Coordinates of C-alpha atoms in Angstrom, one line a residue:
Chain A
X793 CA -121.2 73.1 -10.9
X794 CA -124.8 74.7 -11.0
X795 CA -126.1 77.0 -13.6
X796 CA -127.6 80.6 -13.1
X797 CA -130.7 78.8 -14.0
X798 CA -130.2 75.5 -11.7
X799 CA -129.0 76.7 -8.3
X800 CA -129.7 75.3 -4.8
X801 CA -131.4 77.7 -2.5
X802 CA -128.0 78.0 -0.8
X803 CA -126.4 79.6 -4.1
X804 CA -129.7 81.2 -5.1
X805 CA -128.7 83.1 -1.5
X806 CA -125.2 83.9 -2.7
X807 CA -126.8 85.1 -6.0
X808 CA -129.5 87.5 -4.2
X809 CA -126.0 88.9 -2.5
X810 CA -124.2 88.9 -6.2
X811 CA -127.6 91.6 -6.9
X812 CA -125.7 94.0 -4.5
X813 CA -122.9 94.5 -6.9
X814 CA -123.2 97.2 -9.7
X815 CA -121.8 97.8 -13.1
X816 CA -120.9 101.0 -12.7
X817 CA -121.5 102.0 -16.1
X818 CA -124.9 100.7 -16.7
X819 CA -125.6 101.2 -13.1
X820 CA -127.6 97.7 -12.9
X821 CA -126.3 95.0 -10.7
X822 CA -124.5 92.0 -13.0
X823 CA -126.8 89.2 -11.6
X824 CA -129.5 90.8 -13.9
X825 CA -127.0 92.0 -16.5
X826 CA -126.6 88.5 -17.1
X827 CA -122.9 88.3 -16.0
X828 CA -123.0 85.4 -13.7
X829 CA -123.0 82.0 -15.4
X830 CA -122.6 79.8 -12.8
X831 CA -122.4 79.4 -8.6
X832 CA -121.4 76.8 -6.8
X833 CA -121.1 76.2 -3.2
X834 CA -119.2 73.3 -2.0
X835 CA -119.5 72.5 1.8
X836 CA -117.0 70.1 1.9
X837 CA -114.2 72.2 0.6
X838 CA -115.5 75.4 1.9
X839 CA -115.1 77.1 -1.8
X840 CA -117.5 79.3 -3.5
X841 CA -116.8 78.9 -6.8
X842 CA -118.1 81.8 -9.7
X843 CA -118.0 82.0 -12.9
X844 CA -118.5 85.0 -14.2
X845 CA -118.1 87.3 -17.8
X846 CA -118.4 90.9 -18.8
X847 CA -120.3 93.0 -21.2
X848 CA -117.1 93.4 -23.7
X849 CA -113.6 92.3 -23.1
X850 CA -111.0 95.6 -22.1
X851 CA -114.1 96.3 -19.9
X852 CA -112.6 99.4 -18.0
X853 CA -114.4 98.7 -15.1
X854 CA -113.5 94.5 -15.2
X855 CA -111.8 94.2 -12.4
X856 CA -113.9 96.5 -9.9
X857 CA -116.4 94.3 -10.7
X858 CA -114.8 91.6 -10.2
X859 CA -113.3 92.7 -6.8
X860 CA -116.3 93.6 -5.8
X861 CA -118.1 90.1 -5.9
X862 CA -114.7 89.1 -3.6
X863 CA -115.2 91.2 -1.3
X864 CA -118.9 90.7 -1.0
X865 CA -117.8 86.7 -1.2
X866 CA -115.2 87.1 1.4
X867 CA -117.5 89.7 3.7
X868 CA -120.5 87.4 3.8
X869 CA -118.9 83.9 4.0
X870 CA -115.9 84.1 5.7
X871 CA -115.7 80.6 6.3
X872 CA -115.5 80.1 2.7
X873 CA -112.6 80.3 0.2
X874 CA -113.8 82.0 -2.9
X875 CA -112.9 82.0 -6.6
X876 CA -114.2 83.8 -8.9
X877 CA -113.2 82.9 -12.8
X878 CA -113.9 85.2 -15.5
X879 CA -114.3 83.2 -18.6
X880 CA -115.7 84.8 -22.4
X881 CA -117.0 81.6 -23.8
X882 CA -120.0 81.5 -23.7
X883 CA -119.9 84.8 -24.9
X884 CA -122.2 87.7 -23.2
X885 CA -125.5 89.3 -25.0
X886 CA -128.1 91.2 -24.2
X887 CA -130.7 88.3 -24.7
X888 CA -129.0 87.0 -21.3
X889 CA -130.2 90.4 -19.5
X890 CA -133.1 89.2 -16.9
X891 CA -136.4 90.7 -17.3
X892 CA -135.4 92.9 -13.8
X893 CA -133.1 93.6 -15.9
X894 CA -134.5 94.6 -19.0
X895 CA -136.7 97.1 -16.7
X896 CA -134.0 98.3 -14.8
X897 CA -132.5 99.3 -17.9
X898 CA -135.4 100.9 -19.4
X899 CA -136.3 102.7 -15.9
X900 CA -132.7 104.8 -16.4
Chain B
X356 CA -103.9 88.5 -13.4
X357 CA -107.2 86.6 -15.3
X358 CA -107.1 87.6 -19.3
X359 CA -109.4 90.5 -19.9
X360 CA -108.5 92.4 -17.3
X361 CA -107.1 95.6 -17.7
X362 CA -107.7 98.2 -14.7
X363 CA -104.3 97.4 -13.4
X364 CA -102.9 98.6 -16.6
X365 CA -104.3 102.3 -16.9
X366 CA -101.7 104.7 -16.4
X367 CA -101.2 107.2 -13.1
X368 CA -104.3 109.9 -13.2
X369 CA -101.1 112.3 -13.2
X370 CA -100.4 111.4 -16.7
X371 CA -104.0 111.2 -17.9
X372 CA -106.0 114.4 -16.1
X373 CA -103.6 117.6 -17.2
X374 CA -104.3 117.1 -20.8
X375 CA -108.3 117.3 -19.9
X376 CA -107.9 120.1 -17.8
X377 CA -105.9 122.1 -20.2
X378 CA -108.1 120.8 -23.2
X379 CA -111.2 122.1 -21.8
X380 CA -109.7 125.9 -21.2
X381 CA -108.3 125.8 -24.5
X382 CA -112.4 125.0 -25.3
X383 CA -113.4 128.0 -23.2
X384 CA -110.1 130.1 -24.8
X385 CA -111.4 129.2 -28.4
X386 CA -115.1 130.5 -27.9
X387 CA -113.4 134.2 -26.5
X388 CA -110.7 133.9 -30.0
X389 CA -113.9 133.2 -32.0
X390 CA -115.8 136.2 -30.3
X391 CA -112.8 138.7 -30.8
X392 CA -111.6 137.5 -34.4
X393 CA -115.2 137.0 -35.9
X394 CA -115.0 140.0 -38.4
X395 CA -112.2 138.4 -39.7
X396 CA -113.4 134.8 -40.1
X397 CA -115.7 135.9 -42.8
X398 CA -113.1 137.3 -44.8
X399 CA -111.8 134.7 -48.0
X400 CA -108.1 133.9 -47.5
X401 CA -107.1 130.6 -47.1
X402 CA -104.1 132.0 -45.0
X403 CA -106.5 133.8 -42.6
X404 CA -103.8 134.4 -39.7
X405 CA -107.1 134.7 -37.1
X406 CA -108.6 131.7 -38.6
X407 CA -105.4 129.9 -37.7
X408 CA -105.5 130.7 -34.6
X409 CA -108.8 129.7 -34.2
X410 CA -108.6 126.1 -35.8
X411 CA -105.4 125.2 -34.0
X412 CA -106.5 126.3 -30.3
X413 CA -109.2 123.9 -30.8
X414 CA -107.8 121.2 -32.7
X415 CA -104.5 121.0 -31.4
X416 CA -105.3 122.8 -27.7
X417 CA -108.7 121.0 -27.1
X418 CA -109.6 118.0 -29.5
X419 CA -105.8 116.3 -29.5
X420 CA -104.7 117.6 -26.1
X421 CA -108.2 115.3 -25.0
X422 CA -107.5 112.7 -27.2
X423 CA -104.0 112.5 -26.2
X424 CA -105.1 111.7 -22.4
X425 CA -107.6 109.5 -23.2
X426 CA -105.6 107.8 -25.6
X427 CA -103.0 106.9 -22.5
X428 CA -106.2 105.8 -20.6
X429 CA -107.4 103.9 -23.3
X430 CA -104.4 101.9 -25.1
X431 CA -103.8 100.2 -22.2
X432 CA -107.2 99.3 -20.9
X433 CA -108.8 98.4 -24.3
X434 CA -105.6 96.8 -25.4
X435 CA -104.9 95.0 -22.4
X436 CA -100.9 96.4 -22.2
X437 CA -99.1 98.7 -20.0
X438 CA -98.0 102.2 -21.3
X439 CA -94.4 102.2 -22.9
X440 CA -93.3 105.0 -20.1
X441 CA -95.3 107.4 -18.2
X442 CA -92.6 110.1 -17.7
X443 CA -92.5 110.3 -21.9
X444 CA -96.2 110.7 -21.6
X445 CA -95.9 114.0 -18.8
X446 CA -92.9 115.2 -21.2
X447 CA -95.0 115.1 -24.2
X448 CA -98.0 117.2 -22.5
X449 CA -95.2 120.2 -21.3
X450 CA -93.8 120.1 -25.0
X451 CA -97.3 120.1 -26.9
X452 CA -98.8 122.8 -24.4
X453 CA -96.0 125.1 -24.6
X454 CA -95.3 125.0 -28.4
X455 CA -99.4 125.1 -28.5
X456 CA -99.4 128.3 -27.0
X457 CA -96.5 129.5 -28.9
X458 CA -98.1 128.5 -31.9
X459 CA -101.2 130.1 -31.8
X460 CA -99.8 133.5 -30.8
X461 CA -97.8 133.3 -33.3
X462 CA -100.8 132.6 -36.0
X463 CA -102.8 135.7 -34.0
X464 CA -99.8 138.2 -34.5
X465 CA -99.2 137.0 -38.2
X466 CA -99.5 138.2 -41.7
X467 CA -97.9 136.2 -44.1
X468 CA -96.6 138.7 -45.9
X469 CA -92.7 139.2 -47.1
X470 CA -91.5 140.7 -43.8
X471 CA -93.4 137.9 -41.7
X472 CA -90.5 136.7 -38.9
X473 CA -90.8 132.6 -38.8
X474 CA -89.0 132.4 -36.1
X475 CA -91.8 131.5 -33.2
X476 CA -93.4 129.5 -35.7
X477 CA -90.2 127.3 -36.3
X478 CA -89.6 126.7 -32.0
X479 CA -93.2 125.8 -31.8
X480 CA -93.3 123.6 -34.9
X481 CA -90.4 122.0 -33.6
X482 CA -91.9 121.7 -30.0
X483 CA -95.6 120.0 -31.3
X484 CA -93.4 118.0 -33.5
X485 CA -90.9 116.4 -31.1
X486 CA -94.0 115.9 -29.0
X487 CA -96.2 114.5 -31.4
X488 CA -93.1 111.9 -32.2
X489 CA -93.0 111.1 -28.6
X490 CA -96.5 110.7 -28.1
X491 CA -96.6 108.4 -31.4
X492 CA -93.1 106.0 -30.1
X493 CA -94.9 105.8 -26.5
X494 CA -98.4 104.5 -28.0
X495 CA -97.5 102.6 -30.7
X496 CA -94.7 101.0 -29.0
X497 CA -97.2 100.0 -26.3
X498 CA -99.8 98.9 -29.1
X499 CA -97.3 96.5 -30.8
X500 CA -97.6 94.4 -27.3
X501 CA -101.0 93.3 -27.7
X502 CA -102.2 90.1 -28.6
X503 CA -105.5 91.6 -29.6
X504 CA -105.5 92.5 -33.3
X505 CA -108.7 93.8 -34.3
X506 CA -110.0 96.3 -36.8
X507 CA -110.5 99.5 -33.5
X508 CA -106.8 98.8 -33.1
X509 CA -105.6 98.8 -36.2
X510 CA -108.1 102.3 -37.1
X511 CA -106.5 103.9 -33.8
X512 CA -102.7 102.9 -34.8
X513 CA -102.7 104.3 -38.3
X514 CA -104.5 107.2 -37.3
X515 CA -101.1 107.7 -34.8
X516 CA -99.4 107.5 -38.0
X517 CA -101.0 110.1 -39.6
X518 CA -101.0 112.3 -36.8
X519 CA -96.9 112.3 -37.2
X520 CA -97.4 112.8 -40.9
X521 CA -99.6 115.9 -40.0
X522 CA -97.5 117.4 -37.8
X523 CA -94.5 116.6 -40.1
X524 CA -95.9 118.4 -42.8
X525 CA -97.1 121.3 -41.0
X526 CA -93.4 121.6 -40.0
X527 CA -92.1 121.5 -43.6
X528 CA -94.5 124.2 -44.8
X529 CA -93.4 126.0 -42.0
X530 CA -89.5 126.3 -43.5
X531 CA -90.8 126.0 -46.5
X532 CA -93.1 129.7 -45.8
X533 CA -89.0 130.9 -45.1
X534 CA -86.8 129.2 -47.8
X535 CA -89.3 127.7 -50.9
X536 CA -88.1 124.4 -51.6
X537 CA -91.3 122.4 -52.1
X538 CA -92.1 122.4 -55.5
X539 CA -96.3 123.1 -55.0
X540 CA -98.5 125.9 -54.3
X541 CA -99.0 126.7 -50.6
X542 CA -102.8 126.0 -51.3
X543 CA -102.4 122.7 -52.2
X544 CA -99.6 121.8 -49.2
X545 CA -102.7 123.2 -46.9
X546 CA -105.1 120.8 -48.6
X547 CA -102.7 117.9 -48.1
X548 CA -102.6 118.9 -44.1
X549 CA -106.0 119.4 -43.7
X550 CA -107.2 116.1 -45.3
X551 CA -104.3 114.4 -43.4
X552 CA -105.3 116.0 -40.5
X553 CA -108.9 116.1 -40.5
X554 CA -109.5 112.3 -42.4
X555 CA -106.2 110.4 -41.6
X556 CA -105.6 111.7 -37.7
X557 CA -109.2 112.4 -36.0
X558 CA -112.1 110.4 -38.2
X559 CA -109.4 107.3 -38.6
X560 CA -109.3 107.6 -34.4
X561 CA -112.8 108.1 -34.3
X562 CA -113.6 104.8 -35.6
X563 CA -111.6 103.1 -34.1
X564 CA -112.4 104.4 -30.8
X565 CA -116.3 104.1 -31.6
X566 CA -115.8 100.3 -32.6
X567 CA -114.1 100.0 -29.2
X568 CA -116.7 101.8 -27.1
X569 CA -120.4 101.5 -28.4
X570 CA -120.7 98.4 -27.8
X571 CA -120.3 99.4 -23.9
X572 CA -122.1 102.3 -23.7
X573 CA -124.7 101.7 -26.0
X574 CA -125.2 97.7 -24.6
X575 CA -124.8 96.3 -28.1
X576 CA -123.6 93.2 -29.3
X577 CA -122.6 92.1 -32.9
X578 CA -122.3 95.0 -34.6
X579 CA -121.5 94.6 -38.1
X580 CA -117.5 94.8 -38.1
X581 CA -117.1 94.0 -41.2
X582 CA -117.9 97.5 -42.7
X583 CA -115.2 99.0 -40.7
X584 CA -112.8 96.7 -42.6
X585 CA -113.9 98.1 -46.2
X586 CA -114.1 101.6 -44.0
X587 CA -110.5 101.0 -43.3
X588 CA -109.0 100.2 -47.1
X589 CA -111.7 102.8 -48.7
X590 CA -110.6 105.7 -46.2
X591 CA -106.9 104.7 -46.8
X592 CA -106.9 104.2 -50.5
X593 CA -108.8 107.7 -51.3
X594 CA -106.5 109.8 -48.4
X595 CA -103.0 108.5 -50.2
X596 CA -105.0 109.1 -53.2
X597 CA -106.0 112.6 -52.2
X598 CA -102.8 114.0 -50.5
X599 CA -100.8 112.2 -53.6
X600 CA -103.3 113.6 -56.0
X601 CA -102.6 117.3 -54.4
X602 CA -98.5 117.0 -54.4
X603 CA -97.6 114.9 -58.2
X604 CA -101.1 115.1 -60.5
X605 CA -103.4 117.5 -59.3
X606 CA -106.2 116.9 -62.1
X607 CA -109.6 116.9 -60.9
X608 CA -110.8 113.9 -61.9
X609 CA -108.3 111.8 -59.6
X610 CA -109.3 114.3 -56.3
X611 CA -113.2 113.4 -57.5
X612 CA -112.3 109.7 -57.2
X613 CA -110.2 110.0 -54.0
X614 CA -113.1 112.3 -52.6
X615 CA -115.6 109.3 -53.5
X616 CA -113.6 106.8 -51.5
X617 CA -113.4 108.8 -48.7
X618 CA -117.4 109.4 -48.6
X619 CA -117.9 105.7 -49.2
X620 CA -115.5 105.1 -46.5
X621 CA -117.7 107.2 -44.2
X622 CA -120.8 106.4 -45.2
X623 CA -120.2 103.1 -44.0
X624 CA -118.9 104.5 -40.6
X625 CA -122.5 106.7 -40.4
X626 CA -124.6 103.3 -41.1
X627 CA -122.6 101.2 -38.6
X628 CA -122.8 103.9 -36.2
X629 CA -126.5 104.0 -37.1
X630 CA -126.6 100.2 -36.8
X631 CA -125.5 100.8 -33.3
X632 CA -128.3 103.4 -32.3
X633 CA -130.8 101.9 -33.7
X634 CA -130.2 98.3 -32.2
X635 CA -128.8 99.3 -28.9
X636 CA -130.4 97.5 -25.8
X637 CA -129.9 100.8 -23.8
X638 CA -132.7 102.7 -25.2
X639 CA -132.2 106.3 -23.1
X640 CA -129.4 107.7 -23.6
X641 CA -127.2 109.4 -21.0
X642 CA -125.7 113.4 -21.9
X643 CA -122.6 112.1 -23.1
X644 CA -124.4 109.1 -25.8
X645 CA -126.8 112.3 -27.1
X646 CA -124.2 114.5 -27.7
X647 CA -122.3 111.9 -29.8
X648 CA -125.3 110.8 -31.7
X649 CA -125.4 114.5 -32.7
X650 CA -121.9 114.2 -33.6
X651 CA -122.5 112.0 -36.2
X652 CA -125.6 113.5 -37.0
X653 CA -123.3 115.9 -37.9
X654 CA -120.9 114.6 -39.9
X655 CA -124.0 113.7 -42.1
X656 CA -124.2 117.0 -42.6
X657 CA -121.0 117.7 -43.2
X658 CA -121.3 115.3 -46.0
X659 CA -123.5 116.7 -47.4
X660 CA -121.8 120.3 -46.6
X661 CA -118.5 118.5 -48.3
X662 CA -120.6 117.9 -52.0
X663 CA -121.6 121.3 -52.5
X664 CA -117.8 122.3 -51.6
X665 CA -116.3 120.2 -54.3
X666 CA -118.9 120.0 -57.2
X667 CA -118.8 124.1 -56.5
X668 CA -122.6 124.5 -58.2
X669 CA -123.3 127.5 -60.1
X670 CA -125.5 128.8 -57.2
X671 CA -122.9 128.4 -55.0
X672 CA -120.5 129.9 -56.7
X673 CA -120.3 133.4 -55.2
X674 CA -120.1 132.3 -51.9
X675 CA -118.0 129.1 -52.6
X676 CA -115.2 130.1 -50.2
X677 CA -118.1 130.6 -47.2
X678 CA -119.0 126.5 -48.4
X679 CA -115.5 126.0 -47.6
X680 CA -114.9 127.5 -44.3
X681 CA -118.3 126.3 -43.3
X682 CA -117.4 122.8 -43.6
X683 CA -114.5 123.0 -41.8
X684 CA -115.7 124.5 -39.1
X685 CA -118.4 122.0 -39.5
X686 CA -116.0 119.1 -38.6
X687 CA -114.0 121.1 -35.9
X688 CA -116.5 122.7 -33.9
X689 CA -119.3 120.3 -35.0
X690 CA -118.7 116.7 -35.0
X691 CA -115.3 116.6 -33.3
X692 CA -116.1 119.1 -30.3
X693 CA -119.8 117.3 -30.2
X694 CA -118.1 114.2 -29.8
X695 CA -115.0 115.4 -27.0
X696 CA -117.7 117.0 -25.1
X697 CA -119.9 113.7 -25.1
X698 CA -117.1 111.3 -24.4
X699 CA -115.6 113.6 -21.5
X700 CA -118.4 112.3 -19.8
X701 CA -117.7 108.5 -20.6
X702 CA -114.4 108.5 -19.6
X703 CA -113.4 111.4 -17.4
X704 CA -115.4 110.6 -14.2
X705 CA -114.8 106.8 -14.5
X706 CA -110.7 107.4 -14.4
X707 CA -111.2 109.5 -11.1
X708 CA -113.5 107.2 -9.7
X709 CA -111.3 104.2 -10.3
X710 CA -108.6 106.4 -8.4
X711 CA -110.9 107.5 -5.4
X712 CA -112.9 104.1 -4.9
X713 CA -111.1 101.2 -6.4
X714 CA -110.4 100.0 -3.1
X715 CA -113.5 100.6 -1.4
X716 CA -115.5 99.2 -4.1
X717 CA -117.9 96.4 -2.4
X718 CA -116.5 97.4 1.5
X719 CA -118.6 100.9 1.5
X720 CA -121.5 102.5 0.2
X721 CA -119.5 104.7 -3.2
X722 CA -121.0 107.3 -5.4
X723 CA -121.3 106.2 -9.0
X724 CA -119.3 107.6 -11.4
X725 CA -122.1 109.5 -13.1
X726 CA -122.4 110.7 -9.7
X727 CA -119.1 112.8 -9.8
X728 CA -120.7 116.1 -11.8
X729 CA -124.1 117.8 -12.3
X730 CA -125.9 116.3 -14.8
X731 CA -128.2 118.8 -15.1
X732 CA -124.5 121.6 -16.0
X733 CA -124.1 119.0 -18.7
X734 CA -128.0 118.9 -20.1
X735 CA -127.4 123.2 -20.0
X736 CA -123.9 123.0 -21.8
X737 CA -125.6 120.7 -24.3
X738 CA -128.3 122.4 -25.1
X739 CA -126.1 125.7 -25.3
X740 CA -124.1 124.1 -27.8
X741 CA -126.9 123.2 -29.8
X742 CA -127.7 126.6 -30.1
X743 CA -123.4 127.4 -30.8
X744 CA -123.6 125.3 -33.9
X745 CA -126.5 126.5 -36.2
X746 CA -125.5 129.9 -35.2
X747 CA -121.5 129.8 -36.3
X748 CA -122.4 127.9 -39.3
X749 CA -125.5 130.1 -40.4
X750 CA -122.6 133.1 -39.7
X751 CA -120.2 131.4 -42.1
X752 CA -122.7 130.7 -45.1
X753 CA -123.9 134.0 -45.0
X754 CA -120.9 136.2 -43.8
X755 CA -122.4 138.1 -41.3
X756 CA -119.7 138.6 -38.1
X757 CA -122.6 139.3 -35.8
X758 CA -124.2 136.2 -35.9
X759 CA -120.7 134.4 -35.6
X760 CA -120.2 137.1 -32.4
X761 CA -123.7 135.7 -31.2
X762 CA -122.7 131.9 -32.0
X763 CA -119.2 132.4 -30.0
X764 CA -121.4 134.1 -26.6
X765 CA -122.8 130.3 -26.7
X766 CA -119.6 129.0 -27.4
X767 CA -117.9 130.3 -23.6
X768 CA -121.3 129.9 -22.0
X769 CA -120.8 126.4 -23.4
X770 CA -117.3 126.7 -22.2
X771 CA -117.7 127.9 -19.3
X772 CA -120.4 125.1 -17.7
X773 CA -118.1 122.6 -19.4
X774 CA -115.0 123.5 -17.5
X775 CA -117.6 123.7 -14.1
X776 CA -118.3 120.2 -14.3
X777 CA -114.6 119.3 -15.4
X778 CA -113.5 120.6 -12.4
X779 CA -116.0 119.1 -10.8
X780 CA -114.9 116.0 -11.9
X781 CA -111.3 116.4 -11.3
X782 CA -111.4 118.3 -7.6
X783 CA -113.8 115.4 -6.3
X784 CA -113.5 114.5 -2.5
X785 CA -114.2 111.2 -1.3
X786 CA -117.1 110.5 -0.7
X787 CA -119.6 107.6 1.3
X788 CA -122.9 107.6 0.7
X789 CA -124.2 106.5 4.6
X790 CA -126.8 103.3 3.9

């Protein structure tokens, strides 16, 4: 299990592909947002493993988000299995927006 | 299906997108009433068979036909349950349009006097009414299956309730207009609806909606809940107060109480709301978050509109009737259609974009859903509307039918780019963007 803040270069390369996916509200991608907890690539079972949140809980958009980071998963490591687990413990705040974030934001 | 997720509940686009469709021409239709009828929307009767017409095209044709759609979009995601039955939902949309239009005809070609013929009025009362019941049995029925209690759910479920109560009443003045059996002035019965209506049904709603949506749109977190819970008992306790006040003991002292429980109950809905603003992480707001800040904006002002109508001041006094009407049209064309315009925005384009790019989401390049109409039609609509307001409301304090002819030219301007960029929204082709 590796943290947002602890990954190996491997996952910090799955997390620069996580920065293609959008909230489509916001219209800033959820790495930044601060939706991705953890990544974790295991080589010997071939699983990416993601943990993941969202801004509120009934997020309309939840699962578009969520099927997005599968089918970026899925597109770029088709080797790998993936699973992606939504989880609202700890729960999301805007102190966990990055600053690219925080600019991003600001920039709209 | 992991808990949270809620996409998979919202209900066909079929059932959701007539009600926004009709909803905004019934906006358009009300700015050409408003321009016809203006001479006679000055004039002091509370039974103002014009004025009728005017209030229920937009509450009924545009403000609930909206909410009614969103509120099938919304249930389900926000509450994480399916809709009780789609097919009740499309019958309650042909019963409430059709008695609609009955009904405001009806109010245009009226006069209330001895010879006045009841009879449309009693098959489109009876038309909103069964569709109003359906609407509540398919929503609340729906609501009663989540495990999420929280204070937006319980604001949006008893505000269903007092939507039937509304509508029930409306439909026993009705026979009560052609055989008297209520035993209290038609003035007071009007007060009862309009407090029932206007508190109870669309600010009850309001709140509970906003608790469920700032947070989202705004990029808030924490907001302090707990006001909405005093909110909820303050705004309860002073509308049974009110409306009971009105129909057993109608002493003025008990309506001043009830009226202060309903402003404190408010008040603390305007500072959460200002809470939200002015600790919100997204600082620029899009078309749709500016015109609902000036929604609540103006229901500040309507408060303060609402004082002078009920401590009636001696300088007031020979124009306390103007007051009156001024406030109500305050709440109907002010904060409510400020709001409905604003929130078409937040939740219009996302339910066809779901539709159109759900499954391409990630495989191709997709618009975003601020992407599906012309921002800059919206900035114009918003800024004609801005101009709408003062104008009908300057018209109704001082009784002059030009200005209120003036106010309703910016009303279908207003309309008219609204509708544009509704059907915008809802005619959308598919579309992807080439990286």
């Amino acid at each position: 299990m590796s943290k947002i803040s602890a990954l190996t270069p491997k996952e910090q390369e799955i997390a620069q592909l996580l920065k293609t996916v959008v909230d489509p509200e916001v219209g800033v991608n959820i790495v930044d947002l601060g939706l991705i907890y953890e990544i974790t690539m295991d080589n010997e079972t071939k699983t990416i493993h993601v943990v993941m949140t969202l801004s509120t809980r009934g997020c309309p958009l939840g699962d578009v988000i969520i099927q997005n980071v599968q089918v970026v998963l899925d597109a770029n490591y088709p080797d790998y299995k993936n699973d992606v687990e939504l989880v609202w413990e700890p729960m999301w705040s805007p102190e966990m927006i990055t600053e690219d974030g925080k600019n991003a934001i600001d920039s709209l | 299906m992991q808990a949270g997720l809620s996409t998979q509940n919202a209900p066909s686009p079929s059932v959701v997108l007539p009600h926004f469709v009709f909803g905004a021409l019934m906006f358009l239709a009300s700015g050409i009433v408003m321009m016809i009828a203006a001479p006679q929307l000055i004039l002091p009767y509370h039974l103002n068979a014009h004025m009728l017409t005017l209030t229920h095209t937009m509450v009924l044709g545009f403000i609930s036909m909206l909410i009614f759609g969103s509120l099938y979009q919304l249930i389900p995601v926000v509450m994480e349950v399916k809709l009780r039955s789609e097919r009740m939902a499309k019958i309650t949309f042909y019963l409430f349009g059709t008695g609609l239009l009955i009904l405001v005809i009806a109010f245009w070609e009226a006069n209330f006097g001895p010879q006045q013929n009841w009879r449309w009025f009693e098959i489109s009362g009876t038309l909103i009414l069964v569709a109003v019941f359906l609407f509540a049995i398919n929503t609340l029925i729906s609501a009663a299956k989540t495990k999420r209690k929280d204070i937006g759910n319980l604001f949006i479920i008893t505000a269903i309730v007092y939507l039937t109560l509304t509508v029930s009443l409306a439909v026993l003045m009705i026979i009560n207009f052609a055989v008297p059996f209520i035993p209290v002035s038609i003035l007071d019965l009007l007060k009862m609806h309009i407090n029932l209506g206007l508190v109870g049904w669309f600010l009850f709603l309001v709140i509970g909606v906003a608790s469920k949506l700032m947070p989202m749109f705004l990029i808030i977190h924490k907001l302090p809940e707990h006001l909405l819970k005093y909110a909820y008992y303050l705004l309860n306790a002073g509308l049974i107060m009110i409306v009971s006040a009105f129909y057993f003991y109608p002493k003025t002292w008990l309506i001043a109480l009830s009226v202060l429980l309903i402003f404190a109950g408010i008040g603390l809905f305007l500072y959460f709301n200002y809470y939200a603003f002015k600790h919100r992480f997204r600082k620029n707001l899009d078309v749709g978050m500016k015109l609902s800040k000036v929604a609540f904006l103006i229901l500040a002002f309507a408060l303060i509109l609402s004082i002078f109508a009920l401590t009636t001041p001696e300088f007031t006094a020979s124009f306390q009737y103007r007051i009156d009407i001024a406030l109500i049209m305050s709440l109907i064309f002010g904060f409510l259609t400020a709001l409905i315009l604003g929130q078409t925005y937040k939740t219009l384009p996302f339910i066809i974009w779901l539709q159109k790019y759900q499954a391409k989401v990630g495989k191709e390049k997709t618009p975003l859903p601020q992407e599906l109409y012309s921002d800059r039609v919206a900035q114009w609509h918003a800024n004609t509307y801005l101009i709408a307001f003062p104008l009908l409301i300057a018209g109704e304090l001082l009784g002059m039918a030009w200005l209120i002819q003036v106010a309703a030219v910016f009303f279908i301007i207003t309309g008219l780019l609204y509708n544009f960029n509704v059907f915008k929204i809802v005619l959308h082709k598919e579309k992807i963007i080439k990286s």
